[in-house]
């Protein structure tokens, strides 16, 4: 389950600083989720660590099913050292070379033809985190975790 809403690129920093005062998309549940996110963001003193960039091709079943298939490809990332670096795409590195992430999403019932395709191509189910792959690619934990701990202690 994810809550999503649009926010102007020019408003992201003020949103994270909690100074834009605008409601998001006019939906109470989204505003509640945003407030919850901001609470944790501020109380835990979270900081951006890595920017993840990828191209997504998404397909939805139009035959009454909730099936959604996505292909995430050209996965790349860069280190982010603060809010102002959040959209800096210089020094981008490929995070997952020669692979893509296939996600099959459904609610309650997986159409019977999907497992046949998965078996035909010998695909295996596994957890794949674009975030974890990118953090490891940049060795972010080794470089930033000690700095982050010192921020938490202050």
N, CA, C and O atoms as a DFTB+ gen file, in Angstrom:
616 C
 N C O
     1  1       0.840      -1.180       0.000
     2  2       0.000       0.000       0.000
     3  2       0.882       1.238       0.000
     4  3       1.778       1.375       0.833
     5  1       0.621       2.134      -0.935
     6  2       1.385       3.372      -1.014
     7  2       0.424       4.527      -1.247
     8  3      -0.522       4.424      -2.028
     9  1       0.682       5.616      -0.561
    10  2      -0.025       6.860      -0.867
    11  2       0.875       7.666      -1.779
    12  3       2.076       7.788      -1.539
    13  1       0.287       8.212      -2.821
    14  2       1.062       9.007      -3.766
    15  2       0.298      10.262      -4.103
    16  3      -0.933      10.283      -4.108
    17  1       1.046      11.306      -4.383
    18  2       0.439      12.541      -4.846
    19  2       1.470      13.324      -5.646
    20  3       2.670      13.062      -5.552
    21  1       1.010      14.263      -6.414
    22  2       1.913      15.116      -7.184
    23  2       2.326      16.293      -6.319
    24  3       1.539      16.822      -5.534
    25  1       3.574      16.687      -6.482
    26  2       4.077      17.903      -5.842
    27  2       5.044      18.542      -6.825
    28  3       5.856      17.860      -7.451
    29  1       4.947      19.838      -6.950
    30  2       5.833      20.548      -7.870
    31  2       7.279      20.416      -7.412
    32  3       7.576      20.498      -6.220
    33  1       8.163      20.212      -8.366
    34  2       9.590      20.096      -8.072
    35  2      10.076      21.305      -7.263
    36  3      10.883      21.170      -6.343
    37  1       9.577      22.462      -7.617
    38  2      10.001      23.692      -6.928
    39  2       9.516      23.750      -5.479
    40  3      10.009      24.567      -4.701
    41  1       8.559      22.898      -5.104
    42  2       7.992      22.926      -3.751
    43  2       8.521      21.817      -2.838
    44  3       8.179      21.779      -1.656
    45  1       9.345      20.921      -3.370
    46  2       9.791      19.770      -2.579
    47  2      10.579      20.191      -1.342
    48  3      10.314      19.709      -0.241
    49  1      11.536      21.078      -1.522
    50  2      12.369      21.478      -0.383
    51  2      11.520      22.166       0.682
    52  3      11.684      21.887       1.870
    53  1      10.622      23.053       0.282
    54  2       9.779      23.717       1.278
    55  2       8.831      22.719       1.945
    56  3       8.506      22.873       3.122
    57  1       8.384      21.697       1.206
    58  2       7.556      20.646       1.809
    59  2       8.344      19.904       2.882
    60  3       7.843      19.687       3.986
    61  1       9.590      19.512       2.557
    62  2      10.409      18.783       3.520
    63  2      10.765      19.635       4.728
    64  3      10.940      19.119       5.832
    65  1      10.870      20.918       4.518
    66  2      11.138      21.818       5.640
    67  2       9.857      22.151       6.397
    68  3       9.893      22.780       7.454
    69  1       8.716      21.718       5.836
    70  2       7.436      21.944       6.500
    71  2       6.948      23.367       6.407
    72  3       6.171      23.816       7.249
    73  1       7.401      24.093       5.378
    74  2       7.066      25.510       5.317
    75  2       6.130      25.889       4.178
    76  3       5.868      27.074       3.971
    77  1       5.618      24.905       3.428
    78  2       4.769      25.314       2.306
    79  2       3.314      25.517       2.714
    80  3       2.600      26.267       2.049
    81  1       2.855      24.877       3.779
    82  2       1.529      25.112       4.322
    83  2       0.374      24.745       3.413
    84  3      -0.780      24.956       3.787
    85  1       0.636      24.207       2.240
    86  2      -0.434      23.849       1.320
    87  2      -0.865      22.411       1.573
    88  3      -0.063      21.564       1.967
    89  1      -2.146      22.154       1.338
    90  2      -2.588      20.764       1.430
    91  2      -2.196      20.059       0.143
    92  3      -2.049      20.685      -0.907
    93  1      -2.032      18.771       0.240
    94  2      -1.605      17.991      -0.910
    95  2      -2.805      17.373      -1.598
    96  3      -3.478      16.515      -1.026
    97  1      -3.074      17.795      -2.800
    98  2      -4.091      17.190      -3.651
    99  2      -5.501      17.245      -3.062
   100  3      -6.430      16.696      -3.654
   101  1      -5.680      17.892      -1.914
   102  2      -7.003      18.031      -1.336
   103  2      -7.588      16.774      -0.723
   104  3      -8.757      16.780      -0.337
   105  1      -6.828      15.701      -0.618
   106  2      -7.318      14.452      -0.047
   107  2      -6.834      14.327       1.392
   108  3      -5.641      14.451       1.666
   109  1      -7.763      14.083       2.305
   110  2      -7.415      13.979       3.721
   111  2      -6.440      12.855       3.982
   112  3      -5.496      13.037       4.752
   113  1      -6.635      11.679       3.361
   114  2      -5.752      10.541       3.624
   115  2      -4.332      10.836       3.159
   116  3      -3.370      10.442       3.819
   117  1      -4.193      11.521       2.040
   118  2      -2.866      11.866       1.533
   119  2      -2.218      12.901       2.448
   120  3      -1.028      12.808       2.745
   121  1      -2.994      13.882       2.893
   122  2      -2.464      14.890       3.809
   123  2      -2.041      14.241       5.125
   124  3      -1.005      14.596       5.687
   125  1      -2.840      13.291       5.620
   126  2      -2.484      12.572       6.849
   127  2      -1.191      11.790       6.660
   128  3      -0.329      11.782       7.539
   129  1      -1.057      11.135       5.514
   130  2       0.175      10.390       5.226
   131  2       1.365      11.334       5.129
   132  3       2.448      11.023       5.624
   133  1       1.172      12.480       4.496
   134  2       2.248      13.469       4.383
   135  2       2.658      13.970       5.768
   136  3       3.848      14.098       6.056
   137  1       1.687      14.249       6.614
   138  2       1.990      14.701       7.970
   139  2       2.731      13.621       8.753
   140  3       3.661      13.920       9.501
   141  1       2.320      12.368       8.580
   142  2       2.985      11.247       9.239
   143  2       4.432      11.128       8.758
   144  3       5.349      10.946       9.560
   145  1       4.626      11.231       7.445
   146  2       5.970      11.191       6.882
   147  2       6.829      12.318       7.458
   148  3       7.959      12.087       7.887
   149  1       6.283      13.547       7.463
   150  2       7.047      14.691       7.962
   151  2       7.387      14.537       9.443
   152  3       8.465      14.940       9.878
   153  1       6.470      13.953      10.216
   154  2       6.745      13.710      11.638
   155  2       7.982      12.831      11.789
   156  3       8.896      13.168      12.541
   157  1       8.013      11.706      11.077
   158  2       9.157      10.795      11.167
   159  2      10.413      11.416      10.561
   160  3      11.513      11.254      11.088
   161  1      10.238      12.120       9.459
   162  2      11.366      12.767       8.792
   163  2      12.078      13.730       9.749
   164  3      13.307      13.767       9.810
   165  1      11.285      14.503      10.489
   166  2      11.874      15.489      11.396
   167  2      12.306      14.873      12.725
   168  3      13.396      15.168      13.217
   169  1      11.472      14.029      13.305
   170  2      11.787      13.497      14.637
   171  2      12.994      12.556      14.604
   172  3      13.741      12.470      15.578
   173  1      13.182      11.857      13.494
   174  2      14.324      10.935      13.371
   175  2      15.499      11.587      12.654
   176  3      16.543      10.966      12.453
   177  1      15.312      12.849      12.271
   178  2      16.349      13.614      11.583
   179  2      16.875      12.866      10.361
   180  3      18.083      12.717      10.176
   181  1      15.946      12.401       9.538
   182  2      16.309      11.652       8.344
   183  2      16.935      12.577       7.303
   184  3      16.608      13.761       7.227
   185  1      17.815      12.029       6.528
   186  2      18.469      12.784       5.461
   187  2      18.483      11.940       4.192
   188  3      18.592      10.716       4.260
   189  1      18.374      12.588       3.038
   190  2      18.511      11.828       1.790
   191  2      19.914      11.264       1.688
   192  3      20.884      11.922       2.065
   193  1      20.023      10.051       1.179
   194  2      21.329       9.411       1.050
   195  2      21.657       9.126      -0.410
   196  3      22.787       9.333      -0.853
   197  1      20.663       8.652      -1.152
   198  2      20.923       8.262      -2.529
   199  2      19.718       8.639      -3.392
   200  3      18.567       8.482      -2.983
   201  1      20.005       9.134      -4.579
   202  2      18.966       9.394      -5.584
   203  2      18.882       8.176      -6.476
   204  3      19.902       7.678      -6.954
   205  1      17.684       7.700      -6.701
   206  2      17.494       6.539      -7.570
   207  2      16.692       6.981      -8.781
   208  3      15.630       7.590      -8.655
   209  1      17.213       6.666      -9.941
   210  2      16.608       7.077     -11.200
   211  2      16.415       5.816     -12.041
   212  3      17.326       4.995     -12.145
   213  1      15.251       5.660     -12.631
   214  2      15.032       4.505     -13.497
   215  2      13.902       4.787     -14.463
   216  3      13.100       5.699     -14.260
   217  1      13.851       4.001     -15.498
   218  2      12.793       4.088     -16.498
   219  2      11.812       2.959     -16.221
   220  3      12.217       1.812     -16.028
   221  1      10.532       3.279     -16.200
   222  2       9.516       2.271     -15.904
   223  2       8.551       2.137     -17.075
   224  3       8.038       3.121     -17.607
   225  1       8.326       0.888     -17.454
   226  2       7.253       0.568     -18.390
   227  2       6.202      -0.171     -17.581
   228  3       6.495      -1.197     -16.967
   229  1       4.994       0.339     -17.577
   230  2       3.926      -0.256     -16.781
   231  2       2.790      -0.716     -17.683
   232  3       2.422      -0.042     -18.645
   233  1       2.246      -1.878     -17.349
   234  2       1.139      -2.460     -18.107
   235  2       0.055      -2.882     -17.131
   236  3       0.336      -3.479     -16.091
   237  1      -1.195      -2.564     -17.478
   238  2      -2.334      -2.951     -16.653
   239  2      -3.275      -3.815     -17.467
   240  3      -3.484      -3.588     -18.659
   241  1      -3.838      -4.809     -16.801
   242  2      -4.815      -5.663     -17.452
   243  2      -6.124      -4.898     -17.605
   244  3      -6.604      -4.294     -16.646
   245  1      -6.693      -4.920     -18.784
   246  2      -7.937      -4.203     -19.050
   247  2      -9.144      -5.136     -19.038
   248  3     -10.237      -4.736     -19.439
   249  1      -8.959      -6.373     -18.584
   250  2     -10.043      -7.355     -18.624
   251  2     -10.656      -7.595     -17.252
   252  3     -11.052      -8.717     -16.938
   253  1     -10.738      -6.549     -16.432
   254  2     -11.370      -6.674     -15.131
   255  2     -10.463      -7.195     -14.027
   256  3     -10.888      -7.303     -12.877
   257  1      -9.241      -7.513     -14.355
   258  2      -8.287      -7.989     -13.357
   259  2      -7.543      -6.799     -12.760
   260  3      -7.473      -5.734     -13.372
   261  1      -6.989      -6.984     -11.563
   262  2      -6.179      -5.934     -10.951
   263  2      -4.702      -6.127     -11.263
   264  3      -3.850      -5.480     -10.654
   265  1      -4.396      -6.997     -12.191
   266  2      -3.010      -7.298     -12.553
   267  2      -2.311      -6.063     -13.107
   268  3      -2.843      -5.346     -13.955
   269  1      -1.104      -5.838     -12.603
   270  2      -0.249      -4.762     -13.100
   271  2       1.162      -5.307     -13.195
   272  3       1.663      -5.896     -12.238
   273  1       1.807      -5.120     -14.332
   274  2       3.168      -5.596     -14.554
   275  2       4.031      -4.385     -14.876
   276  3       3.684      -3.565     -15.725
   277  1       5.172      -4.287     -14.178
   278  2       6.089      -3.186     -14.450
   279  2       7.484      -3.725     -14.716
   280  3       7.914      -4.711     -14.118
   281  1       8.176      -3.058     -15.623
   282  2       9.575      -3.330     -15.925
   283  2      10.353      -2.061     -15.572
   284  3      10.148      -1.017     -16.191
   285  1      11.236      -2.147     -14.588
   286  2      12.106      -1.025     -14.232
   287  2      13.478      -1.303     -14.828
   288  3      14.112      -2.309     -14.508
   289  1      13.926      -0.413     -15.687
   290  2      15.192      -0.636     -16.390
   291  2      16.041       0.619     -16.335
   292  3      15.592       1.679     -15.898
   293  1      17.274       0.476     -16.786
   294  2      18.216       1.588     -16.775
   295  2      18.285       2.185     -15.364
   296  3      18.188       3.399     -15.189
   297  1      18.452       1.329     -14.376
   298  2      18.465       1.747     -12.974
   299  2      19.827       2.336     -12.662
   300  3      20.862       1.690     -12.824
   301  1      19.797       3.580     -12.209
   302  2      21.027       4.290     -11.916
   303  2      20.819       5.138     -10.663
   304  3      19.690       5.331     -10.213
   305  1      21.908       5.633     -10.115
   306  2      21.791       6.361      -8.857
   307  2      22.968       7.295      -8.670
   308  3      23.997       7.184      -9.337
   309  1      22.785       8.216      -7.745
   310  2      23.862       9.115      -7.339
   311  2      23.726       9.378      -5.850
   312  3      22.648       9.218      -5.276
   313  1      24.819       9.779      -5.232
   314  2      24.826      10.065      -3.804
   315  2      24.140      11.409      -3.565
   316  3      24.351      12.368      -4.308
   317  1      23.325      11.465      -2.526
   318  2      22.692      12.719      -2.098
   319  2      23.148      12.997      -0.675
   320  3      22.992      12.153       0.207
   321  1      23.702      14.162      -0.454
   322  2      24.229      14.462       0.878
   323  2      23.352      15.430       1.661
   324  3      23.708      15.819       2.774
   325  1      22.226      15.820       1.105
   326  2      21.317      16.725       1.804
   327  2      20.129      17.046       0.935
   328  3      20.061      16.623      -0.220
   329  1      19.193      17.790       1.482
   330  2      17.960      18.122       0.760
   331  2      18.265      18.852      -0.542
   332  3      17.637      18.585      -1.566
   333  1      19.218      19.765      -0.508
   334  2      19.527      20.538      -1.712
   335  2      20.144      19.692      -2.811
   336  3      20.180      20.114      -3.967
   337  1      20.629      18.509      -2.472
   338  2      21.220      17.601      -3.452
   339  2      20.206      16.574      -3.961
   340  3      20.552      15.701      -4.757
   341  1      18.991      16.676      -3.514
   342  2      17.980      15.668      -3.808
   343  2      17.776      15.448      -5.308
   344  3      17.507      14.325      -5.733
   345  1      17.896      16.487      -6.100
   346  2      17.648      16.354      -7.533
   347  2      18.902      16.595      -8.367
   348  3      18.815      16.889      -9.559
   349  1      20.038      16.474      -7.750
   350  2      21.302      16.614      -8.460
   351  2      21.616      15.276      -9.127
   352  3      21.872      14.280      -8.451
   353  1      21.594      15.265     -10.448
   354  2      21.828      13.999     -11.149
   355  2      23.230      13.905     -11.747
   356  3      23.475      13.111     -12.655
   357  1      24.147      14.725     -11.228
   358  2      25.534      14.572     -11.660
   359  2      26.125      13.369     -10.926
   360  3      25.617      12.945      -9.888
   361  1      27.175      12.846     -11.468
   362  2      27.864      11.691     -10.876
   363  2      26.951      10.470     -10.752
   364  3      27.043       9.705      -9.791
   365  1      26.082      10.304     -11.729
   366  2      25.173       9.151     -11.749
   367  2      25.952       7.906     -12.160
   368  3      26.761       7.943     -13.087
   369  1      25.697       6.803     -11.457
   370  2      26.305       5.513     -11.788
   371  2      25.195       4.514     -12.084
   372  3      24.097       4.604     -11.534
   373  1      25.495       3.570     -12.953
   374  2      24.561       2.482     -13.196
   375  2      24.515       1.623     -11.943
   376  3      25.553       1.233     -11.408
   377  1      23.308       1.330     -11.478
   378  2      23.166       0.537     -10.254
   379  2      22.969      -0.939     -10.551
   380  3      23.450      -1.798      -9.813
   381  1      22.271      -1.224     -11.616
   382  2      21.952      -2.617     -11.942
   383  2      22.163      -2.797     -13.440
   384  3      21.250      -2.609     -14.244
   385  1      23.378      -3.164     -13.784
   386  2      23.757      -3.245     -15.190
   387  2      23.253      -4.542     -15.822
   388  3      23.338      -5.613     -15.221
   389  1      22.737      -4.432     -17.028
   390  2      22.291      -5.579     -17.828
   391  2      21.106      -6.333     -17.229
   392  3      20.836      -7.464     -17.631
   393  1      20.406      -5.740     -16.291
   394  2      19.219      -6.366     -15.701
   395  2      18.104      -5.346     -15.603
   396  3      18.337      -4.140     -15.687
   397  1      16.909      -5.836     -15.426
   398  2      15.773      -4.985     -15.110
   399  2      15.004      -5.659     -13.982
   400  3      15.195      -6.843     -13.705
   401  1      14.144      -4.898     -13.344
   402  2      13.321      -5.425     -12.262
   403  2      11.915      -5.603     -12.814
   404  3      11.301      -4.653     -13.301
   405  1      11.421      -6.812     -12.733
   406  2      10.063      -7.138     -13.148
   407  2       9.218      -7.267     -11.890
   408  3       9.534      -8.051     -10.995
   409  1       8.152      -6.498     -11.828
   410  2       7.223      -6.598     -10.705
   411  2       5.863      -7.004     -11.236
   412  3       5.363      -6.438     -12.208
   413  1       5.279      -7.987     -10.588
   414  2       3.931      -8.433     -10.931
   415  2       3.062      -8.143      -9.713
   416  3       3.252      -8.723      -8.644
   417  1       2.116      -7.243      -9.892
   418  2       1.281      -6.807      -8.784
   419  2      -0.161      -7.220      -9.068
   420  3      -0.654      -7.099     -10.189
   421  1      -0.815      -7.708      -8.028
   422  2      -2.205      -8.116      -8.184
   423  2      -2.887      -8.061      -6.833
   424  3      -2.227      -8.013      -5.795
   425  1      -4.193      -8.069      -6.850
   426  2      -4.975      -8.056      -5.615
   427  2      -5.772      -9.354      -5.539
   428  3      -6.634      -9.614      -6.378
   429  1      -5.481     -10.148      -4.547
   430  2      -6.172     -11.403      -4.234
   431  2      -5.901     -12.534      -5.223
   432  3      -5.401     -13.584      -4.820
   433  1      -6.216     -12.352      -6.499
   434  2      -6.141     -13.472      -7.441
   435  2      -5.146     -13.163      -8.565
   436  3      -5.266     -12.166      -9.277
   437  1      -4.159     -14.057      -8.697
   438  2      -3.213     -13.962      -9.802
   439  2      -3.797     -14.728     -10.981
   440  3      -4.129     -15.904     -10.834
   441  1      -3.934     -14.101     -12.141
   442  2      -4.469     -14.821     -13.297
   443  2      -3.651     -16.086     -13.584
   444  3      -2.427     -16.087     -13.453
   445  1      -4.325     -17.135     -13.967
   446  2      -3.691     -18.458     -14.116
   447  2      -2.594     -18.502     -15.170
   448  3      -1.707     -19.352     -15.084
   449  1      -2.623     -17.624     -16.153
   450  2      -1.621     -17.648     -17.207
   451  2      -0.286     -17.051     -16.764
   452  3       0.736     -17.312     -17.399
   453  1      -0.269     -16.260     -15.697
   454  2       0.971     -15.619     -15.252
   455  2       1.993     -16.647     -14.758
   456  3       3.144     -16.587     -15.191
   457  1       1.634     -17.589     -13.874
   458  2       2.627     -18.592     -13.449
   459  2       3.198     -19.408     -14.608
   460  3       4.362     -19.808     -14.569
   461  1       2.391     -19.655     -15.633
   462  2       2.896     -20.404     -16.796
   463  2       4.018     -19.628     -17.491
   464  3       5.021     -20.211     -17.902
   465  1       3.843     -18.321     -17.618
   466  2       4.881     -17.493     -18.242
   467  2       6.121     -17.439     -17.355
   468  3       7.246     -17.525     -17.847
   469  1       5.913     -17.296     -16.056
   470  2       7.040     -17.264     -15.111
   471  2       7.848     -18.555     -15.212
   472  3       9.078     -18.517     -15.241
   473  1       7.168     -19.684     -15.265
   474  2       7.844     -20.982     -15.381
   475  2       8.530     -21.149     -16.731
   476  3       9.639     -21.676     -16.805
   477  1       7.884     -20.708     -17.783
   478  2       8.441     -20.854     -19.118
   479  2       9.803     -20.161     -19.228
   480  3      10.714     -20.673     -19.877
   481  1       9.934     -19.006     -18.596
   482  2      11.185     -18.235     -18.685
   483  2      12.094     -18.436     -17.466
   484  3      13.079     -17.720     -17.289
   485  1      11.749     -19.418     -16.635
   486  2      12.563     -19.780     -15.466
   487  2      12.853     -18.582     -14.559
   488  3      13.958     -18.426     -14.039
   489  1      11.835     -17.746     -14.385
   490  2      11.990     -16.604     -13.488
   491  2      11.828     -17.079     -12.052
   492  3      11.096     -18.032     -11.787
   493  1      12.499     -16.426     -11.144
   494  2      12.354     -16.798      -9.739
   495  2      11.917     -15.575      -8.937
   496  3      12.293     -14.437      -9.220
   497  1      11.124     -15.861      -7.946
   498  2      10.640     -14.786      -7.088
   499  2      11.727     -14.436      -6.074
   500  3      12.253     -15.304      -5.378
   501  1      12.047     -13.152      -6.008
   502  2      13.023     -12.709      -5.024
   503  2      12.793     -11.234      -4.725
   504  3      12.269     -10.486      -5.551
   505  1      13.191     -10.842      -3.544
   506  2      13.088      -9.438      -3.162
   507  2      14.213      -8.669      -3.846
   508  3      15.377      -9.065      -3.784
   509  1      13.860      -7.588      -4.486
   510  2      14.846      -6.733      -5.143
   511  2      14.556      -5.300      -4.724
   512  3      13.481      -4.767      -5.001
   513  1      15.510      -4.692      -4.064
   514  2      15.360      -3.314      -3.608
   515  2      16.294      -2.413      -4.406
   516  3      17.516      -2.512      -4.300
   517  1      15.700      -1.540      -5.199
   518  2      16.518      -0.594      -5.964
   519  2      17.307       0.306      -5.002
   520  3      18.434       0.703      -5.297
   521  1      16.711       0.617      -3.871
   522  2      17.382       1.426      -2.862
   523  2      18.622       0.709      -2.320
   524  3      19.707       1.289      -2.295
   525  1      18.470      -0.538      -1.889
   526  2      19.593      -1.293      -1.328
   527  2      20.697      -1.483      -2.353
   528  3      21.878      -1.321      -2.043
   529  1      20.314      -1.823      -3.565
   530  2      21.306      -2.002      -4.632
   531  2      22.089      -0.707      -4.844
   532  3      23.308      -0.738      -5.008
   533  1      21.400       0.418      -4.841
   534  2      22.050       1.712      -5.069
   535  2      22.938       2.118      -3.900
   536  3      24.034       2.639      -4.108
   537  1      22.480       1.886      -2.680
   538  2      23.291       2.194      -1.504
   539  2      24.578       1.373      -1.536
   540  3      25.658       1.900      -1.268
   541  1      24.467       0.093      -1.862
   542  2      25.656      -0.759      -1.943
   543  2      26.576      -0.318      -3.083
   544  3      27.798      -0.351      -2.938
   545  1      26.007       0.087      -4.194
   546  2      26.810       0.512      -5.358
   547  2      27.706       1.691      -4.998
   548  3      28.850       1.773      -5.445
   549  1      27.177       2.603      -4.185
   550  2      27.936       3.787      -3.802
   551  2      28.660       3.625      -2.467
   552  3      29.323       4.553      -2.004
   553  1      28.540       2.469      -1.858
   554  2      29.114       2.208      -0.535
   555  2      28.715       3.304       0.441
   556  3      29.531       3.803       1.216
   557  1      27.434       3.663       0.381
   558  2      26.911       4.762       1.186
   559  2      27.015       4.466       2.671
   560  3      27.374       5.355       3.443
   561  1      26.718       3.264       3.089
   562  2      26.770       2.958       4.515
   563  2      28.152       3.211       5.085
   564  3      28.280       3.771       6.173
   565  1      29.183       2.809       4.369
   566  2      30.550       2.995       4.842
   567  2      30.908       4.480       4.935
   568  3      31.653       4.886       5.827
   569  1      30.384       5.283       4.022
   570  2      30.767       6.686       3.957
   571  2      29.900       7.591       4.815
   572  3      30.399       8.573       5.366
   573  1      28.595       7.281       4.945
   574  2      27.688       8.223       5.572
   575  2      27.131       7.783       6.918
   576  3      26.703       8.623       7.709
   577  1      27.130       6.503       7.186
   578  2      26.529       6.043       8.431
   579  2      27.188       6.659       9.662
   580  3      26.473       7.078      10.572
   581  1      28.532       6.735       9.736
   582  2      29.142       7.389      10.904
   583  2      28.717       8.855      11.041
   584  3      28.481       9.332      12.151
   585  1      28.618       9.576       9.903
   586  2      28.175      10.973       9.947
   587  2      26.727      11.061      10.416
   588  3      26.369      11.961      11.176
   589  1      25.903      10.132       9.966
   590  2      24.491      10.123      10.352
   591  2      24.355       9.875      11.848
   592  3      23.543      10.519      12.511
   593  1      25.140       8.950      12.385
   594  2      25.102       8.664      13.815
   595  2      25.490       9.902      14.625
   596  3      24.906      10.174      15.674
   597  1      26.469      10.638      14.134
   598  2      26.872      11.839      14.873
   599  2      25.772      12.893      14.842
   600  3      25.611      13.632      15.813
   601  1      25.014      12.983      13.755
   602  2      23.872      13.884      13.693
   603  2      22.801      13.498      14.712
   604  3      22.202      14.361      15.353
   605  1      22.570      12.201      14.854
   606  2      21.538      11.704      15.773
   607  2      21.912      11.981      17.221
   608  3      21.035      12.201      18.057
   609  1      23.208      11.972      17.526
   610  2      23.658      12.179      18.900
   611  2      23.557      13.634      19.311
   612  3      23.478      13.927      20.504
   613  1      23.558      14.557      18.355
   614  2      23.492      16.009      18.678
   615  2      22.085      16.453      18.955
   616  3      21.853      17.628      19.239
